[in-house]
Structures are given as structure tokens and as C-alpha cells.
Tab-separated table of C-alpha atoms and ligand atoms in Angstrom:
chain	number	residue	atom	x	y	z
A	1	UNK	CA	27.163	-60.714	26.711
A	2	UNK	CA	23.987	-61.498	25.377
A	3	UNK	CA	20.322	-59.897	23.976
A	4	UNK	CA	17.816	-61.483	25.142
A	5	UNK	CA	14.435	-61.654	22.831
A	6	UNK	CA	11.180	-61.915	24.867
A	7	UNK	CA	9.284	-63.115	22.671
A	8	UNK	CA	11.721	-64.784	19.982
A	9	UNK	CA	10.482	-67.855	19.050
A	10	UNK	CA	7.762	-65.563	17.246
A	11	UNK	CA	7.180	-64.190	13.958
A	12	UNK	CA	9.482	-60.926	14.223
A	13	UNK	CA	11.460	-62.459	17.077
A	14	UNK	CA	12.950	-65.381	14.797
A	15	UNK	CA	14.068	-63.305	11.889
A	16	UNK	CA	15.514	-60.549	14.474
A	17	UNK	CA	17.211	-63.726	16.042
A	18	UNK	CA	18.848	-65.262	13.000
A	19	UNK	CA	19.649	-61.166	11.567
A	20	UNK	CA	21.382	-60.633	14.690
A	21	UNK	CA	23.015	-63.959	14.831
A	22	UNK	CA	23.909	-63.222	11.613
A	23	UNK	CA	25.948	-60.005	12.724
A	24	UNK	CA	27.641	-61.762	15.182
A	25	UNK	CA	25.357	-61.125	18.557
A	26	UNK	CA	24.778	-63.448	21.070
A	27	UNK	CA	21.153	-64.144	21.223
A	28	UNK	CA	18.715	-65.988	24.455
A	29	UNK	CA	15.309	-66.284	23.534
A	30	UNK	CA	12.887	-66.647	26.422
A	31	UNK	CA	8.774	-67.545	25.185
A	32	UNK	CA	5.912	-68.905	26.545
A	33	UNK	CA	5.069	-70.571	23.470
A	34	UNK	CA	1.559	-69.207	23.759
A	35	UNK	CA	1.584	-68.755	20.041
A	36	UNK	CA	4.737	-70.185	18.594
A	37	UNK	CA	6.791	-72.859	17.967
A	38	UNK	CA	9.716	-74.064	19.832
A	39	UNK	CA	10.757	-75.382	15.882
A	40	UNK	CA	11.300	-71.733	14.644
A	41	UNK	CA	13.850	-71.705	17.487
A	42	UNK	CA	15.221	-74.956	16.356
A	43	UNK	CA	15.705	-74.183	12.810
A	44	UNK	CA	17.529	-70.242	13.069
A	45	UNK	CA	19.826	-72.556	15.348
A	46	UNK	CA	20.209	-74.582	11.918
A	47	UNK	CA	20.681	-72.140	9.655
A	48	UNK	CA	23.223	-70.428	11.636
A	49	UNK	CA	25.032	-73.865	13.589
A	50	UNK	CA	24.442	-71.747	16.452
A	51	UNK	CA	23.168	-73.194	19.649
A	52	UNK	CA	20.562	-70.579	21.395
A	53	UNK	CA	19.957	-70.555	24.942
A	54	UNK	CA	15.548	-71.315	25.445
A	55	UNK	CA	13.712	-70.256	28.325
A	56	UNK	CA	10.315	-71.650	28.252
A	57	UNK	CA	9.086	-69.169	30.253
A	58	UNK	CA	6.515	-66.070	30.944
A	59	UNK	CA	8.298	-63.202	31.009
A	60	UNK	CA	5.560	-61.875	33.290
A	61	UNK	CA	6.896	-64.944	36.018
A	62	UNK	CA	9.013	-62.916	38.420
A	63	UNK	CA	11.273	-66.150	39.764
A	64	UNK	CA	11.458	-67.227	36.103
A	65	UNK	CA	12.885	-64.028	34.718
A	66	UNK	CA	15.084	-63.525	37.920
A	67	UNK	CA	16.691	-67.244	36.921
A	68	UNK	CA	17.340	-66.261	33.570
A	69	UNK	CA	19.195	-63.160	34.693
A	70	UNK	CA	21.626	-64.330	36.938
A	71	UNK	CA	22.136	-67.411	34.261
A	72	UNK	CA	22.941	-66.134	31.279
A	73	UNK	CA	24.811	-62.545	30.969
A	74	UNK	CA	22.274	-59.762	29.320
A	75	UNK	CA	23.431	-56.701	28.003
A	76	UNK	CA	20.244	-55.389	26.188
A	77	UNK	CA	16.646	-56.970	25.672
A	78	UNK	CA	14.334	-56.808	22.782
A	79	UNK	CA	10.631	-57.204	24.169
A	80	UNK	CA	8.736	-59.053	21.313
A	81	UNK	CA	6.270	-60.819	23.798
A	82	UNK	CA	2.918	-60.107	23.715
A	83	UNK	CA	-0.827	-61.285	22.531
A	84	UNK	CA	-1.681	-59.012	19.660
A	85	UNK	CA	-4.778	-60.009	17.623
A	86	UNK	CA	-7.095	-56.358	17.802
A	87	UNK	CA	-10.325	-58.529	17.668
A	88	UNK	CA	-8.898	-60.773	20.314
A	89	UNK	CA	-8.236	-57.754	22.326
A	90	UNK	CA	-11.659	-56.315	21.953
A	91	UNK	CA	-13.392	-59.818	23.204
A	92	UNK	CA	-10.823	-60.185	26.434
A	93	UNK	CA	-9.456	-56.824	26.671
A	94	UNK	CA	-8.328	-58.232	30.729
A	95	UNK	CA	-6.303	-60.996	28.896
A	96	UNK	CA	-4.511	-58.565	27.081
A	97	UNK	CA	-3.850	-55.975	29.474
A	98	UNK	CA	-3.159	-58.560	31.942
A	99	UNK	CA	-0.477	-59.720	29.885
A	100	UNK	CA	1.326	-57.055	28.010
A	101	UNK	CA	1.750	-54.764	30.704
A	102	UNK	CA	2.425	-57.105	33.297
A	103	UNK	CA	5.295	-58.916	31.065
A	104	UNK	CA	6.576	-55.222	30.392
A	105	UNK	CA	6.378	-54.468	34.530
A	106	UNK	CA	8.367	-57.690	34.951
A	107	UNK	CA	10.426	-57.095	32.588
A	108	UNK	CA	11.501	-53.903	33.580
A	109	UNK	CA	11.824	-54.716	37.273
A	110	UNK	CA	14.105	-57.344	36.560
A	111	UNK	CA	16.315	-55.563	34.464
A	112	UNK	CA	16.962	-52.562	37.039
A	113	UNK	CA	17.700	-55.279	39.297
A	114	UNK	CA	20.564	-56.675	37.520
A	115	UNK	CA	21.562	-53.394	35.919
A	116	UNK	CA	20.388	-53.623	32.326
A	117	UNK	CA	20.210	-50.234	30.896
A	118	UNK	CA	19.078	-51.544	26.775
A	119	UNK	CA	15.841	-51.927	25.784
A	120	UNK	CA	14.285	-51.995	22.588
A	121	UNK	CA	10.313	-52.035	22.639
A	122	UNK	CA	7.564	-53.854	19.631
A	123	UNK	CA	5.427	-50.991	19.102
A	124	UNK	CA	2.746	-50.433	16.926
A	125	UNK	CA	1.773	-48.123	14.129
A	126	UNK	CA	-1.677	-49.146	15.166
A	127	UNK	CA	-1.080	-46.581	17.796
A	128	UNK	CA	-1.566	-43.317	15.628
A	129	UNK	CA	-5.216	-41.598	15.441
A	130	UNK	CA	-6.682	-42.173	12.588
A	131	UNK	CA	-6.757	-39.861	9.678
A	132	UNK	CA	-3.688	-38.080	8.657
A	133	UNK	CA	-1.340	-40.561	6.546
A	134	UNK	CA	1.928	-40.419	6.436
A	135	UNK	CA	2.260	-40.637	10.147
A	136	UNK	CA	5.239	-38.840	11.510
A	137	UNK	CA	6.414	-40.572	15.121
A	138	UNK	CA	5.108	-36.762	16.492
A	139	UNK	CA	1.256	-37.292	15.130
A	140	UNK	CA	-1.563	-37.645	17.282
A	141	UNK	CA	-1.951	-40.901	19.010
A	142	UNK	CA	-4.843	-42.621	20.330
A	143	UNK	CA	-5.516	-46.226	20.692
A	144	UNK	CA	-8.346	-48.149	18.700
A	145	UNK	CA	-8.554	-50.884	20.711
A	146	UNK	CA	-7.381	-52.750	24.046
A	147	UNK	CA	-4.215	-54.190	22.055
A	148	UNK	CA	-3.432	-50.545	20.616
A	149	UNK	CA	-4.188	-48.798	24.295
A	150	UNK	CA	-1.572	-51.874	25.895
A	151	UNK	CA	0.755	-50.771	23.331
A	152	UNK	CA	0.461	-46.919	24.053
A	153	UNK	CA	0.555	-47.360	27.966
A	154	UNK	CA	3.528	-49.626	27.945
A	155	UNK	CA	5.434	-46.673	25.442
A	156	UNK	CA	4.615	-44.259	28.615
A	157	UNK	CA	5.842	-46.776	30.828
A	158	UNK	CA	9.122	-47.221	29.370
A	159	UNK	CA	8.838	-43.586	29.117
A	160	UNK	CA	8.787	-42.442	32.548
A	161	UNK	CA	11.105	-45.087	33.308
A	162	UNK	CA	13.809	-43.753	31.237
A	163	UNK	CA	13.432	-40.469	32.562
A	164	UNK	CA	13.767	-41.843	36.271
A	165	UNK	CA	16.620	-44.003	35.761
A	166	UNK	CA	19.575	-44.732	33.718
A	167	UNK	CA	17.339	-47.121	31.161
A	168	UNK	CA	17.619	-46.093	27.591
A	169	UNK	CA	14.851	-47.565	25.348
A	170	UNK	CA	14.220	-47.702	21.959
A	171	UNK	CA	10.411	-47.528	20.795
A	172	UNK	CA	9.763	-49.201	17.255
A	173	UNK	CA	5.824	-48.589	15.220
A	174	UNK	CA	6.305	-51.267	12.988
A	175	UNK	CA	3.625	-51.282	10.297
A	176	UNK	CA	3.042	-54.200	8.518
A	177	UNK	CA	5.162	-56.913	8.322
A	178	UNK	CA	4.706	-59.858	5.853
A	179	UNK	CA	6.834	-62.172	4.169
A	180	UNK	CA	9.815	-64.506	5.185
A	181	UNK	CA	12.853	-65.401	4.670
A	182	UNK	CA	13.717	-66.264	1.468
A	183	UNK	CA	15.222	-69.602	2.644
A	184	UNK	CA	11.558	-70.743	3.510
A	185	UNK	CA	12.683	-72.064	6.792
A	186	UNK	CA	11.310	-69.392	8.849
A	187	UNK	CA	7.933	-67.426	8.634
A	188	UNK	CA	4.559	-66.893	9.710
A	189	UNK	CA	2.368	-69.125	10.853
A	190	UNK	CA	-0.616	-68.260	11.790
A	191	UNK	CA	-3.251	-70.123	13.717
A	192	UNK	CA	-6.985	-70.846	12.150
A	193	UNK	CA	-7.890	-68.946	9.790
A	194	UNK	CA	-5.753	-65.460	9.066
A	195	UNK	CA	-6.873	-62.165	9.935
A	196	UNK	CA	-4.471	-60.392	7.812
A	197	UNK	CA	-4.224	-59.876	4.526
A	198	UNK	CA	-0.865	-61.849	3.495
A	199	UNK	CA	-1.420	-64.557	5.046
A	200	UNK	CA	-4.832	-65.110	3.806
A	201	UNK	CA	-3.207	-64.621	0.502
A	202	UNK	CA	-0.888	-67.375	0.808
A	203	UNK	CA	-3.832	-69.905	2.007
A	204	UNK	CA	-5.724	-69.073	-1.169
A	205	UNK	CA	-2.691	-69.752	-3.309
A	206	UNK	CA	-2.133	-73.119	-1.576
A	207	UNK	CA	-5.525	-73.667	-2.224
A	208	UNK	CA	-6.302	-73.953	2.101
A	209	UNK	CA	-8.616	-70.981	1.322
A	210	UNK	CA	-11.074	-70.759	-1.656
A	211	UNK	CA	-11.324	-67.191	-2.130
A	212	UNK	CA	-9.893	-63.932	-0.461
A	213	UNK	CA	-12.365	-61.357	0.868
A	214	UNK	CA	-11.212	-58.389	-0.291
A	215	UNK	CA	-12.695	-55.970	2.799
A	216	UNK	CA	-14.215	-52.744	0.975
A	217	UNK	CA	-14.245	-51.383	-2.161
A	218	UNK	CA	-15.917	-47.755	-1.433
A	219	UNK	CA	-13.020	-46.475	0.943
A	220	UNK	CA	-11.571	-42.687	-0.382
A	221	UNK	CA	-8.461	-44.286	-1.736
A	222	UNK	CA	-6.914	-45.068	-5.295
A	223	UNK	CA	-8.376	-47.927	-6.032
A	224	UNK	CA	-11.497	-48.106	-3.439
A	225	UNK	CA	-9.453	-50.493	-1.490
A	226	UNK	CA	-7.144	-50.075	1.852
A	227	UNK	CA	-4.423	-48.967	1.892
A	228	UNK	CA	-0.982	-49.907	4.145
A	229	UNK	CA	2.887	-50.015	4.305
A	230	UNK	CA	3.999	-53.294	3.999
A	231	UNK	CA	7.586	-54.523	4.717
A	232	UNK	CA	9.573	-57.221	4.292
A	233	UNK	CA	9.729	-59.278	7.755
A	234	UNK	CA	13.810	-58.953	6.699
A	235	UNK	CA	13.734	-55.354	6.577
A	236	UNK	CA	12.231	-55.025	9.862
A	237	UNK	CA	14.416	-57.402	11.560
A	238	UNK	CA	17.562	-55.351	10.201
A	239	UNK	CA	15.860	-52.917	11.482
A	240	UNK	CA	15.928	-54.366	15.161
A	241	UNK	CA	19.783	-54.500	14.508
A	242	UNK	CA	20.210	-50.686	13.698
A	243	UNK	CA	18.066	-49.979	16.779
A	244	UNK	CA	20.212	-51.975	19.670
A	245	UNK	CA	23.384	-50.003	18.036
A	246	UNK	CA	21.392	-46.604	18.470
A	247	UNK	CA	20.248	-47.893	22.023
A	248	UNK	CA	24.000	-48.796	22.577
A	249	UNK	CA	25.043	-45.339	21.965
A	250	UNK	CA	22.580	-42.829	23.147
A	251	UNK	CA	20.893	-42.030	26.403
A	252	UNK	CA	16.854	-41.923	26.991
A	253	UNK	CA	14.004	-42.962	25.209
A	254	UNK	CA	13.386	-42.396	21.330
A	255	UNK	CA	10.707	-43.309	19.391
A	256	UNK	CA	10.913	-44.870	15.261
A	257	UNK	CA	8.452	-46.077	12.544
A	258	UNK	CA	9.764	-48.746	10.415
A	259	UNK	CA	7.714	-49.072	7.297
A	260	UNK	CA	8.293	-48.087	3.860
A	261	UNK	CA	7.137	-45.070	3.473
A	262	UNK	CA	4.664	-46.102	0.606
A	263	UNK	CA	0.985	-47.695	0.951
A	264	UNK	CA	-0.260	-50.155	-1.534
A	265	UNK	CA	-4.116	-51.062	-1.626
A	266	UNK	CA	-4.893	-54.658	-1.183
A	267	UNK	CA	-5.886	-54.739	-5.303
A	268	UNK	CA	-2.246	-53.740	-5.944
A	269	UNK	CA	-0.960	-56.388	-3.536
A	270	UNK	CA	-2.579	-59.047	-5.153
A	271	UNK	CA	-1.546	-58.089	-8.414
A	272	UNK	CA	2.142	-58.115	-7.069
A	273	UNK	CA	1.868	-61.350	-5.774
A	274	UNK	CA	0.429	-62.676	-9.205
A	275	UNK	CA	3.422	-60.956	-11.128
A	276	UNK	CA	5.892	-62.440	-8.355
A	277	UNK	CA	4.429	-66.268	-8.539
A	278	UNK	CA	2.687	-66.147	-12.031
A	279	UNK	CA	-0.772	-66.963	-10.557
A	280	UNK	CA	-4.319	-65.582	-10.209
A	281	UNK	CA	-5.619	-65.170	-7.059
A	282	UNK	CA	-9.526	-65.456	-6.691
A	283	UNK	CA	-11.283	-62.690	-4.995
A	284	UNK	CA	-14.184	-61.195	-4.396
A	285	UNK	CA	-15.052	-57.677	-2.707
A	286	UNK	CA	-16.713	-57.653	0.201
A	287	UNK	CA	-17.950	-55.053	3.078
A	288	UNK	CA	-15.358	-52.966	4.981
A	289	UNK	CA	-14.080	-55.117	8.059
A	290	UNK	CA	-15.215	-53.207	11.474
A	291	UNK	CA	-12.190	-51.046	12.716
A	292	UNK	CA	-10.099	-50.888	9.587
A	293	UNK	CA	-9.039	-47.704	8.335
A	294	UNK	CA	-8.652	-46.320	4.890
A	295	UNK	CA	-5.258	-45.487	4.669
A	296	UNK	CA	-1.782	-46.025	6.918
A	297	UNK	CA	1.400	-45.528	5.663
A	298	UNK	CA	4.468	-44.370	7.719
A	299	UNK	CA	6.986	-41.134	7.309
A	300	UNK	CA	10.168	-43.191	7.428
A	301	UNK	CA	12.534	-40.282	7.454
A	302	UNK	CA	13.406	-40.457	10.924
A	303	UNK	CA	14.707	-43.948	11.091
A	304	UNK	CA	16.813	-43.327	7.778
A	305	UNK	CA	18.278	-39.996	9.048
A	306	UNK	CA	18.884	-41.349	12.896
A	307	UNK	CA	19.055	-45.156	12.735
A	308	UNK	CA	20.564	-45.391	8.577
A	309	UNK	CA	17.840	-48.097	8.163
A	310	UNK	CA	15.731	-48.202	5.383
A	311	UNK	CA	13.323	-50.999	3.823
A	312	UNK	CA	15.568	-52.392	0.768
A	313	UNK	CA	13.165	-54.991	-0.459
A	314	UNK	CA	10.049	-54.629	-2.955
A	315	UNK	CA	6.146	-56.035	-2.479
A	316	UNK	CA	7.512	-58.766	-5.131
A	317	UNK	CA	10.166	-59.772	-3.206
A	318	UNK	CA	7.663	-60.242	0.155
A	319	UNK	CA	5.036	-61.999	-2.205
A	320	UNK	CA	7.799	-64.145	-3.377
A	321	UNK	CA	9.023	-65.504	-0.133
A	322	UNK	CA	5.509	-65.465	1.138
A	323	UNK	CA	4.674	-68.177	-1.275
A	324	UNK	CA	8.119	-69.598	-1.043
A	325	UNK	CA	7.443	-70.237	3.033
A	326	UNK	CA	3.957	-71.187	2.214
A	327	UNK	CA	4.767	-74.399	-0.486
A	328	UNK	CA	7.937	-75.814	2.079
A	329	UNK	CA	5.153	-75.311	5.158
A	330	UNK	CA	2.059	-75.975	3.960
A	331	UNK	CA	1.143	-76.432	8.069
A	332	UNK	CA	3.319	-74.125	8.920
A	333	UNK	CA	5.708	-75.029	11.906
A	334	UNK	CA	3.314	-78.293	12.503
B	401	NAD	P1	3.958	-63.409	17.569
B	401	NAD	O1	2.695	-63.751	18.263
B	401	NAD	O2	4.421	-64.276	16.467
B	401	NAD	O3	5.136	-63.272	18.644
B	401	NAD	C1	4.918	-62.885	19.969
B	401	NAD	C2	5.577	-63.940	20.840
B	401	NAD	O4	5.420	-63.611	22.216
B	401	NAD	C3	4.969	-65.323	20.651
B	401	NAD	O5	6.019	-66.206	20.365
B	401	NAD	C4	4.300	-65.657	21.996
B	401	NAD	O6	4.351	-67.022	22.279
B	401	NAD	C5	5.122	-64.796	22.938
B	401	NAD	N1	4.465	-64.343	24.174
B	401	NAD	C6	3.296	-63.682	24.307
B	401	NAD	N2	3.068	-63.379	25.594
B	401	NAD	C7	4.131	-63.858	26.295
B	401	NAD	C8	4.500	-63.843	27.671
B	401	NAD	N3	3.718	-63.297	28.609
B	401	NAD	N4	5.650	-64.439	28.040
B	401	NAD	C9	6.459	-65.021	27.108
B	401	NAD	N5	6.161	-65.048	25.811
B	401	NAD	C10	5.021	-64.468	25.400
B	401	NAD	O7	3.826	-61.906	17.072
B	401	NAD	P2	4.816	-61.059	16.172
B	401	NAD	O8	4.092	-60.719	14.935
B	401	NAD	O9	6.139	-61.683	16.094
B	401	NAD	O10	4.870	-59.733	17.051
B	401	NAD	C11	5.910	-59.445	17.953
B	401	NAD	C12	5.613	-58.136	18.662
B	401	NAD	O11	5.457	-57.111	17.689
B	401	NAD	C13	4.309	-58.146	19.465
B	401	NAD	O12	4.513	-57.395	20.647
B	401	NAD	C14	3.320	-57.427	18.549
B	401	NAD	O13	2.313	-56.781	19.274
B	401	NAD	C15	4.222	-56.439	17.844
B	401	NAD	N6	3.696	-56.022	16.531
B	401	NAD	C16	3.475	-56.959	15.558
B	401	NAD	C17	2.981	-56.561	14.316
B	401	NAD	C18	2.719	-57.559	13.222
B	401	NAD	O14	2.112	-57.187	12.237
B	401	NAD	N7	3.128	-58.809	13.311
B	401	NAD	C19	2.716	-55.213	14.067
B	401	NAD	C20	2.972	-54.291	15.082
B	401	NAD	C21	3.475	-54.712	16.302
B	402	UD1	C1	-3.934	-55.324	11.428
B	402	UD1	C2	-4.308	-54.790	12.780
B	402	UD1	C3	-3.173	-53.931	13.310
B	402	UD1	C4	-1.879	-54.726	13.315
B	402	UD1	C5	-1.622	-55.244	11.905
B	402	UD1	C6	-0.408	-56.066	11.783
B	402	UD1	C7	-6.749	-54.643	12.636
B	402	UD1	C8	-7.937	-53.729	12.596
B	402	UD1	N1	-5.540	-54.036	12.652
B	402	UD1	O1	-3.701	-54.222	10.611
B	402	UD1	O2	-3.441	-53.473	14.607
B	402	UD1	O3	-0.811	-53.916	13.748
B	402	UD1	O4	-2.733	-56.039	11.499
B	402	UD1	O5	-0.586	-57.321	12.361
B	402	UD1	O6	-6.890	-55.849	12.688
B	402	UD1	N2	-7.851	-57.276	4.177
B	402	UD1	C9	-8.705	-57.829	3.254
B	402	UD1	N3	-9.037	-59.147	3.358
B	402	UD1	C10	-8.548	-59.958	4.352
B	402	UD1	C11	-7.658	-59.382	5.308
B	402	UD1	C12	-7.343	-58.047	5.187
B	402	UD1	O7	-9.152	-57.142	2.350
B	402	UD1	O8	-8.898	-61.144	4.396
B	402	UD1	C13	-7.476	-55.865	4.037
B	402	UD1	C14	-7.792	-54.992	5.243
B	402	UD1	O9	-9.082	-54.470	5.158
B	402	UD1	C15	-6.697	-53.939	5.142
B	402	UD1	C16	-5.510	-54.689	4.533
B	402	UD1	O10	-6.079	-55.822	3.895
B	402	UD1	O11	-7.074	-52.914	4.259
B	402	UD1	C17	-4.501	-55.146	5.553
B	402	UD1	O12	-5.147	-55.869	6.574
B	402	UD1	P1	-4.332	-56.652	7.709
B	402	UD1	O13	-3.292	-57.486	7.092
B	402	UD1	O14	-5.335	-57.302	8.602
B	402	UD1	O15	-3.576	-55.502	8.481
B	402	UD1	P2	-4.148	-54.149	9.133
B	402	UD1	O16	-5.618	-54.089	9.107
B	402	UD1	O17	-3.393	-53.025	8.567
């Protein structure tokens, strides 16, 4: 039996792959390749000598889902696969409605066809209303923006569909994810130029990018800057383990945040990331970026107390393997 990753040949959905290859699960990937690399496929399969069944596929293709399910034997499904840029979302907010829910629909047809009851769902912390950090998975939501509203109709979905049927679902708010693995074989690679933070980082280091912006220096925090809950991209695909295992074992639909529990400003993450690769990275403040909020940091309790996952590894150990990814792949996957 075998989880399949919509999704996989992502950013999250390649580490989740090689952590769960790692603890002995059969893993399909199915992807569209709309914005990865069939080579971050290729190299998990290297690192582990383990061949992994590709769909090149929509998951929002009825007849290509319905092939995959009577080929390979699925027992649970992580659903990675979506467009998720915010200012994307905001410019073609059809695009990305279009697609996330209608993947999702797809998705969740074709598993009550062929009787699989596991699902564990990439949410986002992006769904919480602003304003009241730490966010406990029981604070007010509201989304900011067409990606954030796909994210919080396709949690209801899943919701009512667990209460109308014998699915059990598993709903994870990451919050931010950067890093890779410390092999440098795997990580992120964005396309153009980064919108977030780390990534932009790890251009100016390699000297792609001559300066970082740093976006506002008036905001109500510590330092002036914004502040979030970064995690290791390892952390959160461990996480992805601990929540099939819960999903194995327990009925309905729950929801987790998987962050850290502790928000650094974007001045304290560049100062990690000179302590963790001895450099200097230029910046200069700029104006706030429209949309951004001062301050997001998760209340991890619940996943610790329900799912016994917690983020083990520190900002220097993400700004470490961030670099380390970004010297092997200066182009990333190209
Ligand atoms: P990613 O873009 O690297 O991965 C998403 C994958 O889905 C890509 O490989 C893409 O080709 C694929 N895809 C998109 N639409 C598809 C479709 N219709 N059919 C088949 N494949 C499709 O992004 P990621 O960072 O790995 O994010 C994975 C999931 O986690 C997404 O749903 C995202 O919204 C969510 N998320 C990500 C972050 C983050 O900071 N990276 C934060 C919160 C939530
Ligand atoms: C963004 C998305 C969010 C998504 C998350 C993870 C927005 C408004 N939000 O969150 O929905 O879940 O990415 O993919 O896009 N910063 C700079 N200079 C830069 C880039 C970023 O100073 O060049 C600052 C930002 O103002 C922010 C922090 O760094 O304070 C983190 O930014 P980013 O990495 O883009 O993540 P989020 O804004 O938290």
C-alpha cells in the first residue's frame, strides 16, 4: 500500500517524500510540473535507491486520477498540489480558485470511489485574521487573499466531507518553511526573482541578487521589522509523517499548526544566517510590502501534545542548509 503525494515533486512534497521513504512508506508522487522539477523526483529516488512511481498528471484530470487509482494501491494521500504565490492570487484570483479547489473536488471524488478514507491537507497559517499572535488552531480566521480564501474553503470542504462520510483528514497551517536538506540535493527553487524572504537571502549571498530589501522598518515589533515562525523544511516534513500516523488512528477531521512556536524579525534572520555562513549580507530598509503583517508566529502546543511533533532544528541550522542548497544549485533544479 502506498501514499500518494499530489503535489510531490514540490518544495514540501520532496522532503515529505524522501522523510517518509526514509521510514519505510511506500510513496507515488503524481504533479503537473506546473512549478517543479521532475529532477527533485529523480534525485529523493537517489538518495534513497528507491524507485518512485510518477504520474505526470493534474490531479484536477478526472480520467487521470481514476488511472492512477486502480494502478497503483493507495492507502492515504497527502494533497501538496496547488498554485500558491498571494500576489499571483490577487492578479488571477479564477486561476487559483479554478485550480485548488477543483484538484481538491477531484481529489476527493476519486478517493470515495476507490475507498480511501486518509487524507492529510497543505494548509496555511496565512489563514488566521490578522492581529492576535500566537495563533492557536481555534483563532479567528479570515482569508487575506484569493490563495488564503482557496485554502480556507477547501479546509470546509474536507470538513463537511468528513462529517458525511467515513474520510478522516488531517488539516496542517504550516508557517514558514525555509531551508533544505542538509545533503544539498533537494530544496527550493524558486522561479524569477523570490518573493520570500529566504530565498532572496540566498540569491544575495550567491551574489544573483545585489541587495535584500528589507520590507519595513516602522512595524510595532522588536526590532521595527516583521516578524514570523520559520521552520526547517525537515521539521515540517517529519511533521507530515506524525500526521498520516494520527490520520491512521483516529476518526474525523482535526486541524494542526506546525511552526515553532517563536517569531524572529527579518534583522535577526539575517544576522543568523551571517553567524551560520560567516558572511555579511547587504541590505537596505525599505517600505512595508502591501499585505504583510507585523507579526505571525504559531501556538505549537497542539501538535506536540496530539501528534508528539515538534520543530528540533535552529534558524542556524535552516540558514546553513539554505546556503548549502544554494552553492551545489546555483540554478536550482536547472
Ligand atoms: P510548490 O509549488 O513547490 O509545490 C506545489 C506542487 O503542486 C508543485 O510541484 C506544482 O507543480 C504542483 N501542482 C500545482 N497544481 C497542481 C495540479 N492541479 N495538479 C498537479 N500538480 C499541481 O509549493 P510548496 O511550497 O511545496 O507547497 C506545497 C503546498 O503547501 C501548497 O498547497 C501550498 O499552498 C502549501 N503551503 C506552502 C507554504 C510555503 O511556505 N511553501 C506555506 C503554507 C502552505
Ligand atoms: C508569505 C505569504 C504567505 C505564505 C508564506 C510562505 C505574503 C503576503 N504572504 O508569507 O501567504 O504562506 O509566504 O510561502 O506574501 N521580507 C523582506 N524582504 C523580502 C522578502 C520578505 O523584508 O525580500 C520580509 C516580509 O516583509 C516578512 C518576512 O520577510 O516580514 C517574511 O516574508 P516571506 O518570506 O515573503 O513570508 P510571509 O510574508 O510570511
Amino acid at each position: 500500500m502506498s501514499v500518494l503525494l499530489t503535489g510531490g515533486a514540490g518544495y514540501i512534497g520532496s522532503h515529505t517524500a524522501l522523510a517518509l521513504i526514509e521510514a519505510g512508506e511506500k510513496v507515488v508522487v503524481a504533479d503537473n510540473l506546473c512549478n517543479a522539477s521532475r529532477e527533485a523526483i529523480r534525485r529523493v529516488e537517489e538518495m534513497t535507491g528507491t524507485e518512485i512511481p510518477f504520474y505526470e498528471a493534474d490531479v484536477a484530470d478526472t480520467a487521470a486520477m481514476n488511472a492512477l487509482f486502480e494502478r497503483e494501491e493507495i492507502e492515504s494521500v497527502i494533497h501538496f498540489a496547488g498554485l500558491k504565490a498571494v500576489g499571483e492570487s490577487v492578479e488571477k484570483p479564477l486561476l487559483y480558485y479554478r485550480n485548488n479547489l477543483d484538484s481538491t473536488l477531484t481529489l476527493l471524488e476519486t478517493m470515495e470511489r476507490f475507498g480511501v478514507r486518509r487524507l492529510v491537507f497543505s494548509s496555511s497559517a496565512t489563514v488566521y485574521r490578522d492581529g492576535n499572535a500566537p495563533f492557536s488552531e481555534d483563532s479567528p480566521l479570515s482569508g487575506s487573499c484569493p490563495y488564503g480564501r482557496s485554502k480556507l474553503m477547501i479546509e470546509q470542504i474536507i470538513g463537511d466531507v468528513c462529517a458525511a462520510s467515513a474520510l478522516s483528514a488531517v488539516i496542517l497551517r504550516y508557517f514558514n518553511p525555509v531551508g533544505a536538506h542538509p545533503s544539498g540535493r533537494i530544496g527550493e527553487d524558486p522561479s524569477g526573482v523570490p518573493a520570500n524572504l529566504m530565498p532572496y537571502i540566498s540569491q544575495t549571498a550567491s551574489g544573483k541578487r545585489q541587495a535584500l530589501t528589507v520590507f519595513g522598518g516602522d512595524y510595532p515589533t522588536r526590532d521595527g521589522t516583521g516578524e514570523r515562525d520559520y521552520l526547517h523544511i525537515c521539521d515540517l516534513a517529519e511533521g507530515h509523517l506524525s500526521a498520516l500516523r494520527y490520520c491512521r488512528e483516529h476518526e474525523g477531521a482535526e486541524v494542526f499548526n506546525l511552526g515553532r512556536g517563536e517569531s524572529v524579525t527579518v534583522l535577526e534572520l539575517i544576522r543568523a544566517w551571517n553567524r551560520a555562513n560567516d558572511m555579511d549580507i547587504p541590505y537596505v530598509l525599505g517600505p512595508r510590502r502591501e499585505g504583510d503583517v507585523a507579526v505571525t508566529y504559531a501556538n505549537a502546543d497542539k501538535a506536540k501534545k496530539m501528534l508528539h511533533w515538534e520543530a528540533r532544528r535552529s534558524v542556524e541550522d535552516m540558514c546553513r542548509d539554505a546556503w548549502n542548497w544554494q552553492k551545489q544549485n546555483p540554478d536550482g533544479y536547472r
